[in-house]
């Protein structure tokens, strides 16, 4: 069989392929993708493009948006977008990048999370033209013989090549049998769907390549799927990857528009280039010029983030929501004002208030341990004054109204009788 380098690649299809892969990686190569796009057009046969999402939590985030945008790019070119809701694989939980075993989810938890995904994915995909499947459709009916046949397609040595498994094995930490099945199960999705291309994050390299191997092992009468890997997007701290495992650093597709806008404004300046590359259609040359202008002081990074925040807020919500979010941000942060529509609660008495349980109950902190960390860093304020780690209990005067603030965006007004 001729390789892409041995045949003529139409520049149009090479440009399409490079645009889809922008910022990421294609395996075996972008040229292979260009040739497959070209053959698809010549034979009038749409490609089957697969993206799997495991509903281990109810929220999708901007990291998911990176690969969803690539799926939409294929959809806009007339190819078949296949979105897999991995309700079967979520019961295990993808061990990719994990140093410990994921806690198992119940079937009810998985289904509740899965039910939220359609509206979120619909912010980017044309769901009317997409194929939506759940991999429990084939795994729930698989008998023991079929499962053993699947297991026989890979060796323990192959599975232990994964960095996370290898590290845990070397350090003597447990790897449970069900975790070893995860790559096989995800790869088997590609067999069942006969996918031509699979999308995923760079942490999915092993799992996605397993799909290629299983398609060959099961003797499908097609070329093995190509794999497009998107870089992992860092969260708002600029260090930890945006992940459902680290919700405090996520910019979720379910956030309110003003929170969504504000979180983008809070990313470190060093992430601007990465966010623009992975989340916008801005050409690489324009991004490079912008980075140079910020570096020599001709362009203020704050203004670039403001443009990026408004552009993304409009894309994921609408123009009115983006305008309102921008105005609220200007009011709250540039003018140092408290928003008008913050939550409000009236206490039943003037008894001393246990601060961290109160903030956790009202959703301003995810946990008491995180609350202590925020106190230590001066991120919790009372009427604009920073509280310290000694202020675990606060005394509020009678017939008063005070504002508690966590970070830059979370407020609650507390009234006393």
Coordinates of N, CA, C and O in Angstrom, one line a residue, residues 95-258:
X95 N -8.3 5.0 34.5 CA -7.1 5.2 35.4 C -6.0 6.0 34.8 O -4.9 6.2 35.4
X96 N -6.2 6.6 33.6 CA -5.1 7.4 33.0 C -4.6 8.5 33.9 O -5.4 9.3 34.3
X97 N -3.3 8.5 34.1 CA -2.7 9.6 34.9 C -3.0 9.5 36.3 O -2.6 10.4 37.1
X98 N -3.6 8.4 36.8 CA -3.9 8.3 38.2 C -2.9 7.4 38.9 O -2.5 6.4 38.4
X99 N -2.5 7.9 40.1 CA -1.5 7.1 40.9 C -2.2 6.2 41.9 O -1.6 5.4 42.6
X100 N -3.6 6.3 41.9 CA -4.3 5.5 42.9 C -5.6 5.0 42.1 O -6.0 5.6 41.1
X101 N -6.2 4.0 42.7 CA -7.5 3.5 42.1 C -8.6 4.5 42.3 O -8.8 5.1 43.3
X102 N -9.4 4.7 41.2 CA -10.5 5.6 41.3 C -11.6 4.9 42.2 O -11.8 3.7 42.1
X103 N -12.3 5.6 43.0 CA -13.4 5.0 43.7 C -14.6 4.7 42.8 O -14.9 5.5 41.9
X104 N -15.1 3.5 42.9 CA -16.2 3.1 41.9 C -17.4 3.9 42.1 O -17.8 4.3 43.2
X105 N -18.1 4.1 41.0 CA -19.4 4.8 41.0 C -20.6 3.8 40.9 O -20.4 2.7 40.3
X106 N -21.7 4.1 41.5 CA -22.9 3.2 41.3 C -23.5 3.5 39.9 O -23.2 4.5 39.3
X107 N -24.3 2.6 39.5 CA -24.9 2.7 38.2 C -25.8 4.0 38.2 O -25.9 4.7 37.2
X108 N -26.5 4.2 39.3 CA -27.4 5.4 39.4 C -26.6 6.7 39.3 O -27.0 7.6 38.6
X109 N -25.4 6.7 39.9 CA -24.6 7.9 39.8 C -24.1 8.2 38.4 O -24.2 9.3 37.9
X110 N -23.7 7.1 37.7 CA -23.3 7.2 36.3 C -24.4 7.7 35.4 O -24.2 8.6 34.6
X111 N -25.6 7.2 35.6 CA -26.7 7.5 34.7 C -27.1 9.0 35.0 O -27.5 9.7 34.0
X112 N -27.1 9.4 36.3 CA -27.5 10.8 36.6 C -26.5 11.8 35.9 O -26.9 12.8 35.4
X113 N -25.2 11.4 36.0 CA -24.2 12.3 35.3 C -24.4 12.3 33.8 O -24.3 13.3 33.2
X114 N -24.6 11.1 33.2 CA -24.8 11.0 31.8 C -26.0 11.8 31.3 O -25.9 12.4 30.2
X115 N -27.0 11.9 32.1 CA -28.2 12.6 31.7 C -27.9 14.1 31.5 O -28.7 14.8 30.8
X116 N -26.8 14.7 32.1 CA -26.5 16.1 32.0 C -25.7 16.4 30.8 O -25.5 17.6 30.4
X117 N -25.1 15.4 30.1 CA -24.1 15.7 29.1 C -24.7 16.2 27.8 O -24.0 16.9 27.1
X118 N -25.9 15.9 27.4 CA -26.4 16.2 26.1 C -26.5 17.8 26.0 O -26.0 18.3 25.0
X119 N -27.1 18.4 27.0 CA -27.2 19.9 26.9 C -25.9 20.6 26.8 O -25.7 21.6 26.1
X120 N -24.9 20.0 27.6 CA -23.6 20.6 27.6 C -22.8 20.4 26.3 O -22.3 21.3 25.7
X121 N -22.9 19.2 25.7 CA -22.2 18.9 24.5 C -22.9 19.7 23.3 O -22.3 20.0 22.3
X122 N -24.2 19.9 23.5 CA -24.9 20.6 22.5 C -24.5 22.1 22.3 O -24.9 22.8 21.4
X123 N -23.7 22.6 23.3 CA -23.2 24.0 23.1 C -22.2 24.0 22.0 O -21.9 25.1 21.4
X124 N -21.7 22.9 21.6 CA -20.7 22.9 20.5 C -21.1 22.0 19.3 O -20.8 22.3 18.2
X125 N -21.8 20.9 19.6 CA -22.1 19.9 18.5 C -23.5 20.2 18.0 O -24.4 20.7 18.7
X126 N -23.7 19.8 16.7 CA -25.1 19.8 16.2 C -25.6 18.4 16.5 O -25.3 17.4 15.8
X127 N -26.4 18.3 17.6 CA -26.8 17.0 18.1 C -27.8 16.3 17.2 O -27.9 15.1 17.2
X128 N -28.5 17.2 16.3 CA -29.4 16.6 15.4 C -28.7 15.8 14.3 O -29.3 14.9 13.7
X129 N -27.5 16.1 14.1 CA -26.7 15.4 13.0 C -25.7 14.4 13.6 O -25.0 13.7 12.9
X130 N -25.6 14.4 14.9 CA -24.6 13.5 15.6 C -25.3 12.1 15.9 O -26.5 12.0 16.1
X131 N -24.4 11.1 16.0 CA -24.9 9.8 16.5 C -24.4 9.7 18.0 O -23.3 9.8 18.3
X132 N -25.4 9.5 18.9 CA -25.2 9.4 20.3 C -25.4 7.9 20.7 O -26.5 7.4 20.5
X133 N -24.4 7.3 21.3 CA -24.5 6.0 21.8 C -23.9 5.9 23.2 O -23.2 6.7 23.6
X134 N -24.4 4.8 23.9 CA -23.8 4.5 25.2 C -23.2 3.1 25.1 O -23.8 2.2 24.6
X135 N -21.9 3.0 25.6 CA -21.3 1.7 25.4 C -21.8 0.6 26.3 O -21.4 -0.6 26.1
X136 N -22.7 0.9 27.2 CA -23.4 -0.2 27.9 C -24.3 -1.0 27.0 O -24.7 -2.1 27.3
X137 N -24.6 -0.4 25.8 CA -25.4 -1.1 24.8 C -24.8 -2.4 24.4 O -25.5 -3.4 24.1
X138 N -23.4 -2.5 24.3 CA -22.8 -3.8 23.9 C -22.2 -4.5 25.1 O -22.1 -5.7 25.2
X139 N -21.7 -3.7 26.1 CA -21.1 -4.4 27.3 C -22.1 -5.1 28.2 O -21.8 -6.1 28.8
X140 N -23.3 -4.5 28.3 CA -24.3 -5.1 29.2 C -24.8 -6.5 28.7 O -25.1 -7.4 29.5
X141 N -24.7 -6.7 27.4 CA -25.1 -8.0 26.8 C -24.0 -9.0 26.5 O -24.2 -10.1 26.0
X142 N -22.7 -8.6 26.9 CA -21.6 -9.4 26.6 C -21.5 -10.6 27.6 O -21.5 -10.3 28.8
X143 N -21.4 -11.8 27.1 CA -21.3 -12.9 28.1 C -19.8 -13.2 28.4 O -18.9 -12.5 27.9
X144 N -19.6 -14.1 29.3 CA -18.2 -14.4 29.8 C -17.3 -14.8 28.7 O -16.2 -14.4 28.6
X145 N -17.8 -15.6 27.7 CA -17.0 -16.1 26.6 C -16.5 -14.9 25.8 O -15.4 -14.9 25.3
X146 N -17.4 -14.0 25.5 CA -17.1 -12.9 24.6 C -16.1 -12.0 25.4 O -15.2 -11.4 24.7
X147 N -16.3 -11.8 26.7 CA -15.4 -11.0 27.4 C -13.9 -11.6 27.5 O -12.9 -10.9 27.4
X148 N -13.9 -12.9 27.6 CA -12.6 -13.6 27.6 C -11.9 -13.5 26.3 O -10.7 -13.3 26.2
X149 N -12.7 -13.5 25.2 CA -12.2 -13.3 23.9 C -11.6 -12.0 23.7 O -10.5 -11.8 23.1
X150 N -12.3 -10.9 24.3 CA -11.7 -9.6 24.2 C -10.4 -9.5 25.0 O -9.4 -8.9 24.6
X151 N -10.4 -10.1 26.2 CA -9.2 -10.1 27.1 C -8.0 -10.7 26.5 O -6.9 -10.4 26.7
X152 N -8.3 -11.7 25.6 CA -7.2 -12.4 25.0 C -6.5 -11.6 23.9 O -5.5 -12.1 23.3
X153 N -7.0 -10.4 23.6 CA -6.4 -9.6 22.5 C -5.2 -8.8 23.0 O -4.6 -8.1 22.2
X154 N -4.9 -8.8 24.3 CA -3.8 -8.0 24.8 C -3.1 -8.8 25.9 O -3.7 -9.7 26.5
X155 N -1.9 -8.5 26.1 CA -1.1 -9.1 27.1 C -0.9 -8.2 28.4 O -1.0 -7.0 28.3
X156 N -0.6 -8.8 29.5 CA -0.3 -8.0 30.7 C 0.9 -7.1 30.4 O 0.9 -5.9 30.9
X157 N 1.9 -7.6 29.7 CA 3.0 -6.8 29.5 C 2.6 -5.5 28.7 O 3.1 -4.4 29.0
X158 N 1.7 -5.7 27.7 CA 1.3 -4.5 27.0 C 0.6 -3.5 27.9 O 0.8 -2.3 27.8
X159 N -0.3 -4.0 28.7 CA -1.1 -3.1 29.6 C -0.1 -2.4 30.6 O -0.3 -1.2 30.9
X160 N 0.9 -3.1 31.1 CA 1.8 -2.5 32.0 C 2.7 -1.5 31.4 O 3.5 -0.9 32.1
X161 N 2.7 -1.4 30.1 CA 3.5 -0.3 29.4 C 2.9 1.1 29.7 O 3.7 2.1 29.6
X162 N 1.7 1.2 30.1 CA 1.1 2.5 30.5 C 1.9 3.0 31.7 O 2.2 2.4 32.7
X163 N 2.2 4.3 31.6 CA 3.1 5.0 32.6 C 2.5 4.9 34.0 O 3.2 4.6 34.9
X164 N 1.2 5.1 34.1 CA 0.5 5.1 35.4 C 0.6 3.7 36.0 O 0.9 3.6 37.2
X165 N 0.2 2.7 35.2 CA 0.3 1.3 35.7 C 1.7 0.9 36.1 O 2.0 0.3 37.1
X166 N 2.6 1.3 35.2 CA 4.0 0.9 35.4 C 4.6 1.6 36.7 O 5.3 0.9 37.5
X167 N 4.2 2.8 36.9 CA 4.7 3.5 38.1 C 4.1 2.9 39.4 O 4.8 2.6 40.4
X168 N 2.8 2.5 39.4 CA 2.2 1.9 40.5 C 2.8 0.5 40.8 O 3.0 0.1 41.9
X169 N 3.0 -0.2 39.7 CA 3.6 -1.6 39.8 C 5.0 -1.5 40.4 O 5.4 -2.2 41.3
X170 N 5.8 -0.5 39.9 CA 7.2 -0.4 40.4 C 7.2 0.0 41.9 O 8.1 -0.4 42.6
X171 N 6.3 0.9 42.3 CA 6.2 1.3 43.7 C 5.5 0.4 44.6 O 5.4 0.7 45.8
X172 N 5.0 -0.7 44.1 CA 4.4 -1.7 44.9 C 3.0 -1.3 45.4 O 2.4 -1.9 46.3
X173 N 2.3 -0.4 44.7 CA 1.0 0.0 45.0 C 0.0 -0.8 44.2 O 0.3 -1.2 43.1
X174 N -1.2 -1.0 44.7 CA -2.1 -1.9 44.1 C -2.6 -1.5 42.7 O -2.9 -0.3 42.5
X175 N -2.8 -2.4 41.8 CA -3.5 -2.3 40.5 C -4.5 -3.4 40.5 O -4.2 -4.6 40.5
X176 N -5.8 -3.0 40.5 CA -6.8 -4.0 40.6 C -7.2 -4.5 39.2 O -7.0 -3.8 38.2
X177 N -7.6 -5.7 39.1 CA -7.9 -6.4 37.8 C -8.9 -5.5 36.9 O -8.7 -5.4 35.7
X178 N -9.9 -5.0 37.5 CA -10.9 -4.3 36.7 C -10.2 -3.0 36.0 O -10.7 -2.7 34.9
X179 N -9.2 -2.5 36.6 CA -8.5 -1.3 36.0 C -7.8 -1.7 34.7 O -7.7 -0.9 33.7
X180 N -7.3 -2.9 34.7 CA -6.6 -3.4 33.5 C -7.5 -3.6 32.3 O -7.1 -3.5 31.1
X181 N -8.8 -3.8 32.6 CA -9.8 -3.9 31.5 C -10.2 -2.6 30.8 O -10.7 -2.6 29.7
X182 N -9.9 -1.5 31.5 CA -10.4 -0.2 31.0 C -9.9 0.1 29.5 O -10.7 0.4 28.6
X183 N -8.6 0.0 29.3 CA -8.1 0.3 27.9 C -8.8 -0.7 26.9 O -9.1 -0.3 25.7
X184 N -9.0 -2.0 27.3 CA -9.6 -2.9 26.3 C -11.0 -2.5 26.0 O -11.5 -2.6 24.9
X185 N -11.7 -2.1 27.1 CA -13.1 -1.7 26.9 C -13.2 -0.5 26.0 O -14.1 -0.4 25.1
X186 N -12.4 0.5 26.2 CA -12.4 1.7 25.4 C -12.1 1.4 24.0 O -12.7 1.9 23.0
X187 N -11.0 0.5 23.8 CA -10.6 0.1 22.5 C -11.7 -0.7 21.8 O -11.9 -0.6 20.5
X188 N -12.5 -1.5 22.5 CA -13.5 -2.3 21.9 C -14.7 -1.4 21.4 O -15.3 -1.8 20.4
X189 N -14.8 -0.2 22.0 CA -15.8 0.7 21.4 C -15.5 1.0 19.9 O -16.4 1.1 19.1
X190 N -14.2 1.1 19.6 CA -13.7 1.4 18.2 C -14.0 0.2 17.3 O -14.3 0.4 16.1
X191 N -14.0 -1.0 17.9 CA -14.3 -2.2 17.1 C -15.8 -2.1 16.8 O -16.2 -2.4 15.6
X192 N -16.6 -1.9 17.8 CA -18.1 -2.0 17.6 C -18.6 -0.9 16.6 O -19.5 -1.1 15.9
X193 N -17.9 0.3 16.7 CA -18.4 1.4 15.9 C -17.7 1.5 14.5 O -18.1 2.3 13.7
X194 N -16.6 0.7 14.4 CA -15.8 0.7 13.1 C -15.4 2.2 12.8 O -15.5 2.7 11.7
X195 N -14.9 2.8 13.8 CA -14.5 4.3 13.7 C -13.3 4.4 12.8 O -12.4 3.6 12.8
X196 N -13.3 5.5 12.1 CA -12.1 5.9 11.2 C -11.1 6.8 11.9 O -9.9 6.8 11.6
X197 N -11.6 7.6 12.9 CA -10.8 8.5 13.6 C -11.3 8.5 15.1 O -12.5 8.5 15.3
X198 N -10.4 8.5 16.0 CA -10.8 8.7 17.4 C -10.1 9.9 18.0 O -8.9 10.2 17.8
X199 N -10.9 10.7 18.7 CA -10.4 11.9 19.3 C -10.2 11.7 20.8 O -10.9 10.9 21.4
X200 N -9.3 12.4 21.4 CA -9.0 12.3 22.8 C -8.0 13.3 23.3 O -7.3 13.9 22.5
X201 N -7.8 13.4 24.6 CA -6.7 14.2 25.1 C -5.4 13.4 25.1 O -5.4 12.2 24.8
X202 N -4.3 14.1 25.3 CA -3.0 13.5 25.2 C -2.8 12.4 26.2 O -2.0 11.5 26.0
X203 N -3.6 12.4 27.3 CA -3.5 11.4 28.3 C -4.3 10.1 27.9 O -4.2 9.1 28.6
X204 N -4.9 10.2 26.7 CA -5.6 9.0 26.2 C -4.8 8.3 25.1 O -5.4 7.4 24.5
X205 N -3.6 8.6 25.0 CA -2.8 8.0 23.9 C -2.8 6.5 23.9 O -3.1 5.8 22.9
X206 N -2.6 5.9 25.1 CA -2.5 4.4 25.2 C -3.9 3.8 24.9 O -4.0 2.9 24.1
X207 N -5.0 4.4 25.5 CA -6.3 3.9 25.2 C -6.7 4.0 23.8 O -7.3 3.1 23.2
X208 N -6.4 5.1 23.1 CA -6.8 5.3 21.7 C -6.0 4.4 20.8 O -6.6 3.9 19.8
X209 N -4.7 4.2 21.1 CA -3.9 3.3 20.2 C -4.4 1.9 20.4 O -4.3 1.1 19.5
X210 N -4.9 1.6 21.6 CA -5.5 0.2 21.8 C -6.6 0.0 20.9 O -6.8 -1.1 20.4
X211 N -7.4 1.0 20.6 CA -8.5 0.9 19.6 C -8.0 0.5 18.2 O -8.6 -0.3 17.6
X212 N -6.8 1.1 17.8 CA -6.2 0.7 16.5 C -5.8 -0.8 16.5 O -6.1 -1.5 15.6
X213 N -5.2 -1.2 17.7 CA -4.8 -2.6 17.7 C -5.9 -3.6 17.7 O -5.9 -4.6 17.1
X214 N -7.0 -3.2 18.5 CA -8.1 -4.2 18.5 C -8.9 -4.2 17.2 O -9.4 -5.3 16.8
X215 N -8.9 -3.1 16.5 CA -9.6 -3.2 15.2 C -8.8 -4.1 14.3 O -9.4 -4.9 13.5
X216 N -7.5 -4.1 14.3 CA -6.7 -5.1 13.5 C -6.9 -6.5 14.0 O -7.0 -7.4 13.3
X217 N -6.9 -6.6 15.4 CA -6.9 -8.0 16.0 C -8.3 -8.6 15.7 O -8.3 -9.9 15.5
X218 N -9.3 -7.9 15.6 CA -10.7 -8.4 15.3 C -10.9 -8.5 13.8 O -12.0 -9.0 13.4
X219 N -9.9 -8.2 13.0 CA -10.0 -8.4 11.5 C -11.0 -7.5 10.8 O -11.6 -8.0 9.9
X220 N -11.2 -6.3 11.3 CA -12.1 -5.4 10.5 C -11.6 -5.1 9.1 O -10.4 -5.0 8.9
X221 N -12.5 -5.1 8.2 CA -12.1 -4.9 6.8 C -12.1 -3.4 6.5 O -12.8 -2.8 5.7
X222 N -11.1 -2.7 7.2 CA -10.9 -1.3 7.1 C -9.5 -1.0 7.6 O -9.0 -1.8 8.4
X223 N -9.0 0.2 7.2 CA -7.7 0.6 7.8 C -8.0 1.0 9.3 O -9.1 1.5 9.6
X224 N -7.1 0.7 10.2 CA -7.3 1.0 11.6 C -7.5 2.5 11.8 O -7.0 3.3 11.0
X225 N -8.2 2.9 12.8 CA -8.5 4.3 13.0 C -7.3 5.1 13.2 O -6.3 4.7 13.7
X226 N -7.4 6.4 12.8 CA -6.4 7.4 13.1 C -6.7 7.9 14.5 O -7.8 7.8 14.9
X227 N -5.7 8.5 15.1 CA -5.9 9.0 16.5 C -5.5 10.5 16.5 O -4.4 10.8 16.1
X228 N -6.3 11.4 17.0 CA -6.0 12.8 17.1 C -6.0 13.1 18.6 O -7.1 12.9 19.3
X229 N -4.9 13.5 19.1 CA -4.7 13.8 20.6 C -4.6 15.3 20.8 O -3.8 16.0 20.1
X230 N -5.5 15.8 21.6 CA -5.4 17.3 22.0 C -4.6 17.4 23.2 O -4.7 16.6 24.2
X231 N -3.8 18.5 23.3 CA -3.1 18.8 24.6 C -4.1 18.9 25.8 O -5.2 19.3 25.6
X232 N -3.6 18.6 26.9 CA -4.4 18.8 28.1 C -4.4 20.3 28.5 O -3.3 20.9 28.7
X233 N -5.5 20.8 28.7 CA -5.7 22.2 29.1 C -5.5 22.4 30.6 O -6.2 21.7 31.4
X234 N -4.6 23.3 31.0 CA -4.5 23.6 32.4 C -5.7 24.3 33.0 O -6.3 25.1 32.3
X235 N -5.9 24.1 34.3 CA -7.0 24.8 34.9 C -6.6 26.2 35.3 O -5.6 26.8 34.9
X236 N -7.5 26.9 36.1 CA -7.3 28.3 36.4 C -6.0 28.6 37.2 O -5.6 29.8 37.3
X237 N -5.4 27.6 37.9 CA -4.2 27.9 38.6 C -3.0 27.8 37.7 O -1.9 28.2 38.1
X238 N -3.2 27.4 36.5 CA -2.0 27.4 35.5 C -1.1 26.2 35.7 O -0.1 26.1 35.0
X239 N -1.4 25.3 36.7 CA -0.5 24.2 37.0 C -1.2 22.9 36.8 O -0.8 22.0 35.9
X240 N -2.2 22.6 37.5 CA -3.0 21.4 37.5 C -3.8 21.3 36.2 O -4.4 22.3 35.8
X241 N -3.8 20.1 35.6 CA -4.7 20.0 34.4 C -6.1 20.2 34.7 O -6.6 19.9 35.8
X242 N -6.9 20.8 33.8 CA -8.3 20.9 34.0 C -8.9 19.5 33.9 O -8.9 18.9 32.9
X243 N -9.5 19.1 35.1 CA -9.9 17.7 35.2 C -11.1 17.7 36.1 O -11.2 18.5 37.1
X244 N -12.0 16.7 35.9 CA -13.1 16.5 36.8 C -12.6 16.1 38.2 O -13.4 16.2 39.2
X245 N -11.4 15.7 38.3 CA -10.8 15.3 39.6 C -10.4 16.5 40.4 O -10.1 16.4 41.6
X246 N -10.3 17.7 39.7 CA -9.9 18.9 40.4 C -10.9 20.0 40.1 O -10.6 21.0 39.4
X247 N -12.1 19.9 40.6 CA -13.2 20.8 40.3 C -12.9 22.3 40.6 O -13.5 23.2 40.0
X248 N -12.1 22.5 41.6 CA -11.8 23.9 42.0 C -11.0 24.7 40.9 O -11.0 25.9 41.0
X249 N -10.4 24.0 40.0 CA -9.6 24.6 39.0 C -10.3 24.6 37.6 O -9.8 25.0 36.6
X250 N -11.6 24.1 37.6 CA -12.3 23.9 36.3 C -13.1 25.1 35.9 O -13.6 25.8 36.7
X251 N -13.2 25.3 34.6 CA -14.1 26.3 34.0 C -15.2 25.4 33.3 O -14.9 24.8 32.3
X252 N -16.3 25.3 34.0 CA -17.3 24.3 33.6 C -18.3 24.9 32.6 O -18.6 26.1 32.6
X253 N -18.8 24.0 31.7 CA -19.8 24.5 30.7 C -21.1 24.7 31.4 O -22.0 25.3 30.8
X254 N -21.3 24.3 32.7 CA -22.5 24.5 33.4 C -22.4 25.8 34.3 O -23.4 26.1 35.0
X255 N -21.2 26.4 34.3 CA -21.1 27.7 35.1 C -22.1 28.7 34.6 O -22.5 28.8 33.5
X256 N -22.4 29.6 35.5 CA -23.2 30.8 35.1 C -22.3 31.7 34.3 O -21.1 31.7 34.5
X257 N -22.8 32.4 33.3 CA -22.0 33.2 32.4 C -21.0 34.1 33.1 O -19.8 34.2 32.7
X258 N -21.4 34.8 34.2 CA -20.5 35.7 34.9 C -19.3 34.9 35.6 O -18.2 35.4 35.7

